[in-house]
mmCIF file of C-alpha atoms and ligand atoms in Angstrom:
data_model
loop_
_atom_site.group_PDB
_atom_site.id
_atom_site.type_symbol
_atom_site.label_atom_id
_atom_site.label_comp_id
_atom_site.label_asym_id
_atom_site.label_seq_id
_atom_site.Cartn_x
_atom_site.Cartn_y
_atom_site.Cartn_z
ATOM 1 C CA MET A 1 12.564 11.837 -19.535
ATOM 2 C CA PRO A 2 10.268 12.476 -17.141
ATOM 3 C CA ALA A 3 9.487 16.069 -15.866
ATOM 4 C CA ALA A 4 11.963 17.256 -12.935
ATOM 5 C CA ARG A 5 10.213 17.396 -10.459
ATOM 6 C CA PHE A 6 8.076 14.316 -10.830
ATOM 7 C CA VAL A 7 11.131 12.465 -10.905
ATOM 8 C CA GLU A 8 11.874 13.768 -7.638
ATOM 9 C CA ARG A 9 8.615 13.437 -6.258
ATOM 10 C CA LEU A 10 8.138 9.618 -7.194
ATOM 11 C CA ASN A 11 11.856 8.690 -5.378
ATOM 12 C CA GLU A 12 10.269 9.978 -2.740
ATOM 13 C CA GLN A 13 7.153 7.641 -3.144
ATOM 14 C CA ILE A 14 8.805 5.080 -2.742
ATOM 15 C CA GLY A 15 9.865 5.448 0.574
ATOM 16 C CA HIS A 16 6.141 5.848 1.447
ATOM 17 C CA GLU A 17 5.655 3.141 -0.681
ATOM 18 C CA PHE A 18 8.749 0.589 1.731
ATOM 19 C CA ALA A 19 7.608 2.806 4.519
ATOM 20 C CA ALA A 20 4.247 1.241 4.249
ATOM 21 C CA SER A 21 5.406 -2.043 3.493
ATOM 22 C CA GLN A 22 7.508 -1.758 6.948
ATOM 23 C CA GLN A 23 4.500 -0.774 8.647
ATOM 24 C CA TYR A 24 2.804 -3.066 7.192
ATOM 25 C CA VAL A 25 5.417 -6.520 8.521
ATOM 26 C CA ALA A 26 4.855 -4.655 12.424
ATOM 27 C CA ILE A 27 1.617 -4.588 12.360
ATOM 28 C CA ALA A 28 1.477 -8.441 11.743
ATOM 29 C CA ALA A 29 4.387 -9.122 14.019
ATOM 30 C CA HIS A 30 2.086 -7.813 16.328
ATOM 31 C CA TYR A 31 -1.207 -9.958 14.874
ATOM 32 C CA ASP A 32 0.943 -12.755 14.986
ATOM 33 C CA ALA A 33 2.244 -12.148 18.436
ATOM 34 C CA GLU A 34 -1.469 -12.241 19.490
ATOM 35 C CA THR A 35 -2.139 -15.284 17.988
ATOM 36 C CA LEU A 36 -4.624 -13.945 15.270
ATOM 37 C CA PRO A 37 -2.988 -15.864 12.291
ATOM 38 C CA GLN A 38 -5.430 -14.983 9.431
ATOM 39 C CA LEU A 39 -4.847 -11.145 10.235
ATOM 40 C CA ALA A 40 -1.022 -11.626 10.462
ATOM 41 C CA GLN A 41 -1.073 -12.832 7.290
ATOM 42 C CA ALA A 42 -3.937 -10.649 5.627
ATOM 43 C CA PHE A 43 -1.165 -7.800 6.676
ATOM 44 C CA TYR A 44 2.187 -10.141 5.608
ATOM 45 C CA ALA A 45 0.052 -9.808 2.279
ATOM 46 C CA GLN A 46 0.007 -6.494 1.601
ATOM 47 C CA ALA A 47 3.628 -5.198 2.799
ATOM 48 C CA VAL A 48 5.280 -7.711 -0.168
ATOM 49 C CA GLU A 49 1.965 -5.262 -2.005
ATOM 50 C CA GLU A 50 3.510 -2.151 -0.626
ATOM 51 C CA ARG A 51 6.965 -3.671 -1.205
ATOM 52 C CA ASN A 52 6.308 -4.416 -5.174
ATOM 53 C CA HIS A 53 4.578 -0.976 -5.415
ATOM 54 C CA ALA A 54 7.965 0.918 -4.574
ATOM 55 C CA MET A 55 9.674 -1.642 -7.283
ATOM 56 C CA MET A 56 7.151 -0.937 -9.993
ATOM 57 C CA MET A 57 8.071 3.043 -9.291
ATOM 58 C CA VAL A 58 11.933 1.877 -9.525
ATOM 59 C CA GLN A 59 11.560 0.167 -12.717
ATOM 60 C CA TYR A 60 9.190 3.245 -14.196
ATOM 61 C CA LEU A 61 12.498 5.564 -13.526
ATOM 62 C CA ILE A 62 14.956 2.788 -15.075
ATOM 63 C CA ASP A 63 12.800 2.848 -18.079
ATOM 64 C CA ALA A 64 12.618 6.081 -17.977
ATOM 65 C CA ASP A 65 16.103 6.699 -17.971
ATOM 66 C CA ALA A 66 15.954 8.551 -14.834
ATOM 67 C CA ASP A 67 17.417 8.702 -11.189
ATOM 68 C CA VAL A 68 16.670 6.220 -9.128
ATOM 69 C CA ARG A 69 17.058 6.985 -5.397
ATOM 70 C CA ILE A 70 16.225 4.909 -2.846
ATOM 71 C CA PRO A 71 15.238 7.258 0.515
ATOM 72 C CA GLY A 72 15.459 5.861 4.192
ATOM 73 C CA VAL A 73 12.370 5.651 6.030
ATOM 74 C CA ALA A 74 11.583 6.536 9.619
ATOM 75 C CA ALA A 75 10.291 3.479 11.915
ATOM 76 C CA PRO A 76 7.114 1.891 11.763
ATOM 77 C CA GLN A 77 4.298 1.843 15.179
ATOM 78 C CA ALA A 78 5.214 -0.962 16.818
ATOM 79 C CA GLY A 79 2.894 -0.919 20.053
ATOM 80 C CA PHE A 80 -0.957 -1.007 19.885
ATOM 81 C CA GLY A 81 -3.696 -0.870 22.725
ATOM 82 C CA ASP A 82 -6.370 -3.191 20.968
ATOM 83 C CA ILE A 83 -7.072 -5.237 17.367
ATOM 84 C CA VAL A 84 -8.857 -2.307 16.104
ATOM 85 C CA ALA A 85 -5.999 0.569 15.996
ATOM 86 C CA PRO A 86 -3.433 -1.357 13.985
ATOM 87 C CA VAL A 87 -5.870 -1.298 11.074
ATOM 88 C CA ALA A 88 -7.181 2.457 11.928
ATOM 89 C CA LEU A 89 -3.651 2.971 10.866
ATOM 90 C CA ALA A 90 -3.515 1.088 8.380
ATOM 91 C CA LEU A 91 -6.686 2.653 6.847
ATOM 92 C CA GLU A 92 -5.086 6.400 8.121
ATOM 93 C CA GLN A 93 -2.253 5.257 5.511
ATOM 94 C CA GLU A 94 -3.582 3.837 2.871
ATOM 95 C CA ARG A 95 -6.130 7.439 2.684
ATOM 96 C CA ARG A 96 -2.370 9.856 2.961
ATOM 97 C CA VAL A 97 -1.454 7.311 -0.217
ATOM 98 C CA SER A 98 -3.943 8.015 -2.160
ATOM 99 C CA ASP A 99 -3.764 11.520 -1.732
ATOM 100 C CA GLN A 100 0.090 11.137 -2.308
ATOM 101 C CA ILE A 101 -0.683 8.703 -5.689
ATOM 102 C CA ALA A 102 -3.661 11.964 -6.559
ATOM 103 C CA ALA A 103 -1.029 14.588 -6.201
ATOM 104 C CA LEU A 104 2.122 12.806 -8.539
ATOM 105 C CA ALA A 105 -0.262 12.806 -11.534
ATOM 106 C CA GLY A 106 -1.013 16.511 -11.453
ATOM 107 C CA ILE A 107 2.068 17.471 -10.820
ATOM 108 C CA ALA A 108 2.550 14.984 -14.216
ATOM 109 C CA ARG A 109 -0.153 16.632 -15.807
ATOM 110 C CA GLU A 110 0.910 20.475 -14.839
ATOM 111 C CA GLU A 111 4.381 19.813 -16.555
ATOM 112 C CA GLY A 112 2.607 17.985 -19.567
ATOM 113 C CA ASP A 113 4.704 14.313 -18.969
ATOM 114 C CA TYR A 114 2.234 12.183 -20.428
ATOM 115 C CA ALA A 115 3.857 8.847 -19.568
ATOM 116 C CA SER A 116 3.882 9.815 -15.964
ATOM 117 C CA GLU A 117 0.486 10.595 -15.629
ATOM 118 C CA GLN A 118 -0.443 7.204 -17.441
ATOM 119 C CA PHE A 119 1.823 5.192 -15.191
ATOM 120 C CA MET A 120 0.496 7.034 -12.217
ATOM 121 C CA GLN A 121 -3.471 5.928 -13.362
ATOM 122 C CA TRP A 122 -2.464 1.956 -12.147
ATOM 123 C CA PHE A 123 -1.792 3.272 -8.951
ATOM 124 C CA ILE A 124 -5.437 5.329 -9.136
ATOM 125 C CA LYS A 125 -7.123 2.876 -8.832
ATOM 126 C CA GLU A 126 -5.074 0.188 -7.160
ATOM 127 C CA GLN A 127 -5.774 2.605 -4.348
ATOM 128 C CA ILE A 128 -9.462 3.039 -4.643
ATOM 129 C CA GLU A 129 -9.427 -0.150 -4.035
ATOM 130 C CA GLU A 130 -7.072 -0.324 -0.834
ATOM 131 C CA VAL A 131 -9.076 2.556 1.193
ATOM 132 C CA ALA A 132 -12.517 0.126 0.501
ATOM 133 C CA SER A 133 -10.885 -2.952 1.198
ATOM 134 C CA MET A 134 -8.916 -1.535 4.126
ATOM 135 C CA SER A 135 -12.221 0.394 5.402
ATOM 136 C CA ALA A 136 -13.724 -2.735 5.478
ATOM 137 C CA LEU A 137 -11.355 -4.460 7.371
ATOM 138 C CA LEU A 138 -11.951 -2.180 10.085
ATOM 139 C CA THR A 139 -15.589 -1.743 9.924
ATOM 140 C CA VAL A 140 -15.372 -5.942 10.760
ATOM 141 C CA VAL A 141 -12.376 -5.632 13.118
ATOM 142 C CA GLU A 142 -14.666 -3.258 15.055
ATOM 143 C CA ARG A 143 -17.499 -5.673 14.830
ATOM 144 C CA SER A 144 -15.064 -8.594 16.247
ATOM 145 C CA LYS A 145 -13.742 -6.287 19.153
ATOM 146 C CA ASP A 146 -14.610 -8.802 21.502
ATOM 147 C CA VAL A 147 -14.828 -11.977 19.618
ATOM 148 C CA PRO A 148 -11.276 -11.601 17.566
ATOM 149 C CA MET A 149 -12.226 -15.211 16.089
ATOM 150 C CA GLU A 150 -15.105 -13.778 13.842
ATOM 151 C CA VAL A 151 -12.626 -11.222 12.253
ATOM 152 C CA GLU A 152 -10.454 -14.381 11.543
ATOM 153 C CA GLN A 153 -13.239 -16.625 9.790
ATOM 154 C CA TYR A 154 -14.341 -12.809 8.161
ATOM 155 C CA LEU A 155 -10.749 -13.485 6.602
ATOM 156 C CA ALA A 156 -10.038 -17.136 6.327
ATOM 157 C CA ARG A 157 -13.100 -16.926 3.730
ATOM 158 C CA GLU A 158 -11.882 -13.854 1.771
ATOM 159 C CA ARG A 159 -8.965 -15.554 1.132
ATOM 160 C CA ALA A 160 -10.801 -19.033 -0.096
ATOM 161 C CA THR A 161 -12.325 -16.800 -2.864
ATOM 162 C CA GLY A 162 -10.332 -14.294 -3.463
ATOM 163 C CA GLY A 163 -7.177 -12.668 -5.540
ATOM 164 C CA ALA A 164 -5.898 -13.519 -8.420
ATOM 165 C CA ALA A 165 -3.172 -11.475 -10.280
ATOM 166 C CA ASP A 166 -3.787 -8.376 -11.579
ATOM 167 C CA PRO A 167 -2.512 -8.493 -15.333
ATOM 168 C CA THR A 168 -2.259 -4.897 -15.818
ATOM 169 C CA ALA A 169 0.196 -4.302 -13.082
ATOM 170 C CA PRO A 170 3.096 -2.110 -14.085
ATOM 171 C CA MET A 171 6.246 -4.860 -13.947
ATOM 172 C CA ALA A 172 8.151 -4.133 -10.553
ATOM 173 C CA ALA A 173 11.625 -4.335 -10.666
ATOM 174 C CA GLY A 174 13.510 -7.621 -10.816
ATOM 175 C CA GLY A 175 9.762 -9.184 -10.864
ATOM 176 C CA ALA A 176 7.294 -9.036 -8.208
ATOM 177 C CA LEU A 177 6.849 -11.429 -5.250
HETATM 178 FE FE1 FE2 B 201 1.176 1.388 -2.348
HETATM 179 FE FE1 FE2 B 202 -1.538 0.323 0.681
#
């Protein structure tokens, strides 16, 4: 069995991941309404990734025979002043999640719960990538503030080159979307 303190915090983290997912849907809908389809698509896709993170944590708790308690989440921010604000918010959110993930790994280690510590390793790596890519997107979106088509073209090129599935990702409950 994983440490009780770790289980409690991982259940909370499931809520943070779903909250991140909903925030990204809100951002995607905002960009879609502004007719910025590439920015919208990037955040719709990111919303699914966050949902999958939550479901990986659900699967881990099930496999470890620990209680799953899906938390409620607060409403995401919906109104944004310009095209930069949502990405700045997203970067702030990713940095916060990185701290939460590090804290979870720390608790597992303190408790001598090595399986849970190892489970968190994938998320540590994932957060480094997500902070880096959101930080790059913030740079581009700031540069494109007056010419939003520039960030749209950047994202279209990125999509054409990238994104193989990660075979090291933990299993998501019900299968990853
Ligand atoms: Fe996440
Ligand atoms: Fe994320």
